[in-house]
Structures are given as C-alpha cells and as structure tokens.
Short mmCIF file of C-alpha atoms in Angstrom, two decimals:
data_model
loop_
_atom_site.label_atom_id
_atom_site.label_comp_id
_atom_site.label_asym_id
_atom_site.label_seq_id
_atom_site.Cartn_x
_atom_site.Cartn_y
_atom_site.Cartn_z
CA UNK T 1 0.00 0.00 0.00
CA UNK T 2 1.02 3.33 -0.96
CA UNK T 3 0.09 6.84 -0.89
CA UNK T 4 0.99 9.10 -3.67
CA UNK T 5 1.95 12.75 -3.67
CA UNK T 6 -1.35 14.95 -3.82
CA UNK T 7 -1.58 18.33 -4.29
CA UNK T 8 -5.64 19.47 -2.48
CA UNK T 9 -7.13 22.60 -1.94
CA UNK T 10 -9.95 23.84 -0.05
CA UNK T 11 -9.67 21.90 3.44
CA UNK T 12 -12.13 24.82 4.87
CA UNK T 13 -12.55 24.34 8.47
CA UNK T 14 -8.96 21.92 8.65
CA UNK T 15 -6.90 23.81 11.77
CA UNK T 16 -2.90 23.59 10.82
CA UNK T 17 -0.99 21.29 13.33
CA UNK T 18 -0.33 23.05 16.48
CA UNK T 19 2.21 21.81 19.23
CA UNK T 20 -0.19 21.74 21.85
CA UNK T 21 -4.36 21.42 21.69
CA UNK T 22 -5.90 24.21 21.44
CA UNK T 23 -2.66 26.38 20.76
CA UNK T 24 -2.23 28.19 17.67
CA UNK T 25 0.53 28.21 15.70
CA UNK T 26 2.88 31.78 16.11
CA UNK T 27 3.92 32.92 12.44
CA UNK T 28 7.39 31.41 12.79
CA UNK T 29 8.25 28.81 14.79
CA UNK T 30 8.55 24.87 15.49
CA UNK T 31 5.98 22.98 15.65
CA UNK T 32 5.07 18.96 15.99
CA UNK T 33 7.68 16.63 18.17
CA UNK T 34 11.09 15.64 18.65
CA UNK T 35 10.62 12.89 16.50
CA UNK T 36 7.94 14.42 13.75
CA UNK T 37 9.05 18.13 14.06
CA UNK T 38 7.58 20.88 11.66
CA UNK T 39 8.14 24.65 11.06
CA UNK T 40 6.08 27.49 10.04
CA UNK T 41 7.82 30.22 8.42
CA UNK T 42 5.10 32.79 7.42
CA UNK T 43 1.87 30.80 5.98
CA UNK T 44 3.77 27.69 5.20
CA UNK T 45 4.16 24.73 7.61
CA UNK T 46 6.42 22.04 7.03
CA UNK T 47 6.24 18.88 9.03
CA UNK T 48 7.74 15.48 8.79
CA UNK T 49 5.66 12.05 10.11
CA UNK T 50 7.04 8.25 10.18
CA UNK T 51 4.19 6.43 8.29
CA UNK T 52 5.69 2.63 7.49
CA UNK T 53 2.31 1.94 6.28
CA UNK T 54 2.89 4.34 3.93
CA UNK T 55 6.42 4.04 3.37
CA UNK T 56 8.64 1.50 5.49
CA UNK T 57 12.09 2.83 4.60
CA UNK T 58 11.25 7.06 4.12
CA UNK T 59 9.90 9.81 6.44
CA UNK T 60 6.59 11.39 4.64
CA UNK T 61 6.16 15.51 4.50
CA UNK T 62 3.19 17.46 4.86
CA UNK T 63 3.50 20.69 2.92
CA UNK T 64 0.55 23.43 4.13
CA UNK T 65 -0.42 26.70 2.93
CA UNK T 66 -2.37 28.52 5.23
CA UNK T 67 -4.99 31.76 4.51
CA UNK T 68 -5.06 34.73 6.83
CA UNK T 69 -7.33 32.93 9.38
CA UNK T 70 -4.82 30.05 9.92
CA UNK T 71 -7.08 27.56 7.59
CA UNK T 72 -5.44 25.49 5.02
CA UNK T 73 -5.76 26.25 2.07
CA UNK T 74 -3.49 24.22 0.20
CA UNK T 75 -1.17 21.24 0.87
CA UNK T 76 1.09 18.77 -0.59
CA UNK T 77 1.92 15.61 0.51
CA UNK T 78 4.02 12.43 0.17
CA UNK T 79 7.06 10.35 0.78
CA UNK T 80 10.79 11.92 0.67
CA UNK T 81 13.08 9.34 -1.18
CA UNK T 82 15.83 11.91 0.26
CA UNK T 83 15.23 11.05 3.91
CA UNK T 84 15.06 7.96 5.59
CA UNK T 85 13.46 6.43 8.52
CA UNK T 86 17.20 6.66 10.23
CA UNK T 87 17.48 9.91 10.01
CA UNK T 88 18.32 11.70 13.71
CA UNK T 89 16.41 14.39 15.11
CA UNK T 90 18.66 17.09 14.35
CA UNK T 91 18.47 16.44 10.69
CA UNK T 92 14.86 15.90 10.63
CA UNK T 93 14.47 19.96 12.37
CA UNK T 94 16.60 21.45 10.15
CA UNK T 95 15.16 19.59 6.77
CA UNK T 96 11.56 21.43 7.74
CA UNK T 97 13.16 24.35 8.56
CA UNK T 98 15.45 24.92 5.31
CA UNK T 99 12.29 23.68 3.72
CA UNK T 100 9.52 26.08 5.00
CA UNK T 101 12.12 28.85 4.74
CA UNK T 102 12.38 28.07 1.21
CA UNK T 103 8.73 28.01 0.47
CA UNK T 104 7.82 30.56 2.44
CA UNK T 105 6.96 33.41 -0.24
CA UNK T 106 7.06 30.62 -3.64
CA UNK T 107 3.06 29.61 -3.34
CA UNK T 108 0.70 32.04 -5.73
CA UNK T 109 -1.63 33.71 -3.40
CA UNK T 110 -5.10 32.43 -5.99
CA UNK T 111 -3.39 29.11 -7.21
CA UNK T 112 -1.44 27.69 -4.30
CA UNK T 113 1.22 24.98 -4.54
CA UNK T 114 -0.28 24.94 -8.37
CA UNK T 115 2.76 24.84 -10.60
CA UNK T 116 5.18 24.04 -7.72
CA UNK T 117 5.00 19.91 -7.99
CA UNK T 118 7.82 19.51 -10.18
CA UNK T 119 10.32 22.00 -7.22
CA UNK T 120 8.25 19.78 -4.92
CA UNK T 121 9.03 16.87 -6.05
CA UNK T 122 12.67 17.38 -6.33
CA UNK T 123 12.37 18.06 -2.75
CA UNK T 124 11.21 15.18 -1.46
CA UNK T 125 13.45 12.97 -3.68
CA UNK T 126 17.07 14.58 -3.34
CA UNK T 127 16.53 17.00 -0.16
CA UNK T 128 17.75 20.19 0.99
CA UNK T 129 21.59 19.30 1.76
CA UNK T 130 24.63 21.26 -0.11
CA UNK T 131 23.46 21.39 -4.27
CA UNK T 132 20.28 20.05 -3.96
CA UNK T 133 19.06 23.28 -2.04
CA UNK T 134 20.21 25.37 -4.83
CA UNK T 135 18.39 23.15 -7.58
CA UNK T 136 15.47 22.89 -5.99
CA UNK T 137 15.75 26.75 -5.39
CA UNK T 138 16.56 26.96 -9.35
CA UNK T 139 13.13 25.22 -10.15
CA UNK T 140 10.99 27.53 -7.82
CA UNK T 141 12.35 30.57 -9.05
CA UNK T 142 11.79 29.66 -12.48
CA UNK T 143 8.19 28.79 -11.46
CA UNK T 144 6.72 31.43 -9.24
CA UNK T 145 6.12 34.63 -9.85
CA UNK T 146 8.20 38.03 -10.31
CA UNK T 147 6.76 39.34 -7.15
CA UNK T 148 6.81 35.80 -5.24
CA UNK T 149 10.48 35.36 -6.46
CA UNK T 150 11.59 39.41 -5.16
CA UNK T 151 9.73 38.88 -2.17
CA UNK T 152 12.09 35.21 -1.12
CA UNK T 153 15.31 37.24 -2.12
CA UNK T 154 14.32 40.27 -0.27
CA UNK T 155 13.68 38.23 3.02
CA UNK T 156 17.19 36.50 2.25
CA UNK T 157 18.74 39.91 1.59
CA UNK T 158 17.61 41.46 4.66
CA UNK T 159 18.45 38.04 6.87
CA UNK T 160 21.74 38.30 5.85
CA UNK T 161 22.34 42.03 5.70
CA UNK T 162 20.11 43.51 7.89
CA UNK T 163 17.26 46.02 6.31
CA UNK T 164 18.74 49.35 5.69
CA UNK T 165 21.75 47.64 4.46
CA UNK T 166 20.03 45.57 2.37
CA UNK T 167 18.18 48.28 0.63
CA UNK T 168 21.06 49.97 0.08
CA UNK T 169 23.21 47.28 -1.41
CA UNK T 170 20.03 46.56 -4.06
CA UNK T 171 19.89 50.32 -4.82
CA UNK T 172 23.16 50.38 -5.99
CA UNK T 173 22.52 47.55 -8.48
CA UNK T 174 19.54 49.07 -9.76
CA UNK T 175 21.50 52.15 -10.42
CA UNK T 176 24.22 49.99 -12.21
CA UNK T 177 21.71 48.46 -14.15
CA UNK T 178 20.03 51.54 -15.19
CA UNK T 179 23.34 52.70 -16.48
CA UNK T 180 23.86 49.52 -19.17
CA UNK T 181 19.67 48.10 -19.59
CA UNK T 182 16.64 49.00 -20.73
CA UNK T 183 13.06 48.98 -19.48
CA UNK T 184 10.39 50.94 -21.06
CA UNK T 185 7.46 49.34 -19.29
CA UNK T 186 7.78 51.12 -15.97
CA UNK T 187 9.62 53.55 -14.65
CA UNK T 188 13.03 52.93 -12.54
CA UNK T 189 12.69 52.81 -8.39
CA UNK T 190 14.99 55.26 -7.18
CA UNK T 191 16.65 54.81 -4.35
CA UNK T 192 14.07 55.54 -1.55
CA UNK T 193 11.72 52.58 -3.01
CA UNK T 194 11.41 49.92 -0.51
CA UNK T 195 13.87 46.45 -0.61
CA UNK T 196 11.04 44.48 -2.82
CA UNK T 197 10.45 47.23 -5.25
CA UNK T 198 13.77 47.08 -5.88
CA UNK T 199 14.65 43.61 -5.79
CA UNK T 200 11.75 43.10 -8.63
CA UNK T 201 13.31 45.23 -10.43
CA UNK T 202 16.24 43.33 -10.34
CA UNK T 203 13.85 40.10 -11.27
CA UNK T 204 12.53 42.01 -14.52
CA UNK T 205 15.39 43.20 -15.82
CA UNK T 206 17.83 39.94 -15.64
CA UNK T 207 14.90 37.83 -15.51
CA UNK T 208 13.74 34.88 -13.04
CA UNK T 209 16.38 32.54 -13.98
CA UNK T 210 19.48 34.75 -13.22
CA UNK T 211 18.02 37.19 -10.51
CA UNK T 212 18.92 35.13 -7.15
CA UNK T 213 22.61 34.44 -8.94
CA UNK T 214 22.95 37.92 -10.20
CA UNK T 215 22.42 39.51 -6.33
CA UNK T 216 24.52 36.77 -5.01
CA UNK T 217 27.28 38.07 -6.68
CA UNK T 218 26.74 41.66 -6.60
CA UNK T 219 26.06 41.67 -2.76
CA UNK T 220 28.23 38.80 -1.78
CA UNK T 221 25.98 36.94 0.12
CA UNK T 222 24.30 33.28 -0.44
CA UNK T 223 20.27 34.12 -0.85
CA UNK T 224 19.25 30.88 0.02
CA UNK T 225 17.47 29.89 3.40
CA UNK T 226 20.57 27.50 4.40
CA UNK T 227 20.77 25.73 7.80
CA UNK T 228 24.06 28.30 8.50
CA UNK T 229 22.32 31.52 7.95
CA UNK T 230 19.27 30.03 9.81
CA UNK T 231 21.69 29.57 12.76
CA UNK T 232 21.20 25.71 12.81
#
C-alpha cells in the first residue's frame, strides 16, 4: 500500500498542526515533536511524520499553505526518497526548517502549490543538503512569480544584511543596471523605493532565472534559506 503525492485545496474548516491542543501556531516557529518536528515560516508549515504503512524505509512531508485565518488552504503531501526512517532528530528539524524557509513566499496567493510539484518533487526525492538546495531553489524561481520570487530574495537579503543595508546594497545595483539596460514598461525605483520594489526590479530586468545568482554576486551573500544563515 502506498500513498501518492497529492496536491488538495480547499480543506475549509482543517486547523494547521499546532504543538499543543488548542494552541495556535505563532507565524514562525517549530511545531510537531522531537521525533515528527515541523516549522512554520510565514503561511507555510512544514512537518515530517514516520508512516511505514505508507512508506517502510522514508519519512513522509506534509506541505501546508495557510490563509489569513490560519485555515489550510493548500497542501502537498508524500514520501521523501531523500530522507530515511534513520534519520536523527537534528536532521529531521533542520530539513523542515530549510524547507519552510524556502517556500515561504514561492506559493501564488489564488493558485497555491499549483505549478510548484515539479520544485516539490525534487524536494522530497534529493533533499535540501549542499546542491540540492540550490536546484530545488533553481526550479521555484523559475516557477513562481516576479513578485513571489523578489519577495524570497528580499527576506534573504535582509536576513543576511540587515534592512537598511540591504536596501542599500540593491539600490546600488539598480543604479548599475540603469546605467547599461533598458526597461520601457515602468519607470526605474529610485533609491528611496522599498527592498522588494527594488529587488523586482532586479527580477525584470535579468529575468527569473538569473536574478537570485545575479544579487549573489553583486552583494556577496548566499540568498538561500541554508541551515548556517538560519543559525542551525
């Protein structure tokens, strides 16, 4: 018997998982048990469960998208190839964490986890550990949307730098670029615009594929959620 990865939406009424009855969830934090921990970084809660009904050798992972009342609204689920039933504790908390931290801006507000399987997928199967992170980070950027994508970087950007140095640093790349690019469609933030105005900019003008890459290298930080930055 198995159970295959599902993608539902719609579970009106469905509270998220809490860590103790009748507790709700903070915005950020950890959730579930030692031994089935999860993490909720914004509206998306990550938890792990040890189903050998389901899967005698893997760990399974419920994916959740909440709404503004707490409700699910969207979820995906099934068994991660990439993590098995061994795994320690430690490993377990910081695969939901990385994870959740990664997803937490990538779901479209009206279509969910819709158009995210294939990042998903690639998730469960190969993990969050050294490369894998950055493919599966590769696949949601080229995926989500412009604003979805500046919205991740920004709240990389400004874990790593701090705000105000954050906006700063992206200012001065969107001043570079307005020196050597063109965009007709809209005009150019200046340098007052807040961090995601700028950082879509940034998205438009090198496009989805490059952006996180491009800012990598001009601020010299990593912009991906790893378990170093998140102090794990």
């Amino acid at each position: 018997m198995g159970l295959h990865p599902q993608s539902s939406r719609g579970a009106a009424g469905v509270r998220p998982l809490v860590a103790e009855p009748g507790v709700e969830p903070s915005p950020d934090g950890w959730l579930g048990t030692h031994d089935e921990p999860g993490y909720r970084a914004g509206q998306i809660v990550a938890k792990l469960a040890d189903l050998p009904v389901v899967d005698e050798r893997h760990l399974y992972l419920d994916l959740l998208l909440l709404d503004a009342q707490g409700l699910i609204a969207d979820s995906h689920s099934g068994p991660c190839a990439a993590l098995p039933r061994t795994l320690g504790a430690e490993a377990r908390a910081r695969f939901v964490r990385v994870t959740a931290e990664l997803l937490r801006h990538a779901p479209d507000p009206e279509r969910g986890f819709a158009g995210l399987n294939g990042a998903l997928s690639t998730l469960r199967e190969r993990g969050v550990d050294g490369p894998h992170l950055a493919l599966v980070a590769q696949q949601l950027d080229a995926v989500c949307s412009d604003a979805a994508l500046a919205h991740a970087l920004s709240h990389m950007l400004t874990a790593s730098l701090g705000e105000e140095e954050a906006r700063r640093a992206v200012a001065e790349v969107v001043a570079r670029l307005a020196v050597h690019a063109r965009r007709t469609h809209e005009p150019w933030p200046g340098p007052d615009e807040d961090l995601p105005a700028q950082v879509l900019c940034v998205v438009r003008v090198i496009g989805r594929a490059r952006a996180r890459r491009y800012l990598r290298e001009a601020t010299d930080f990593d912009l991906l959620p790893t378990p170093e930055l998140l102090g794990l």
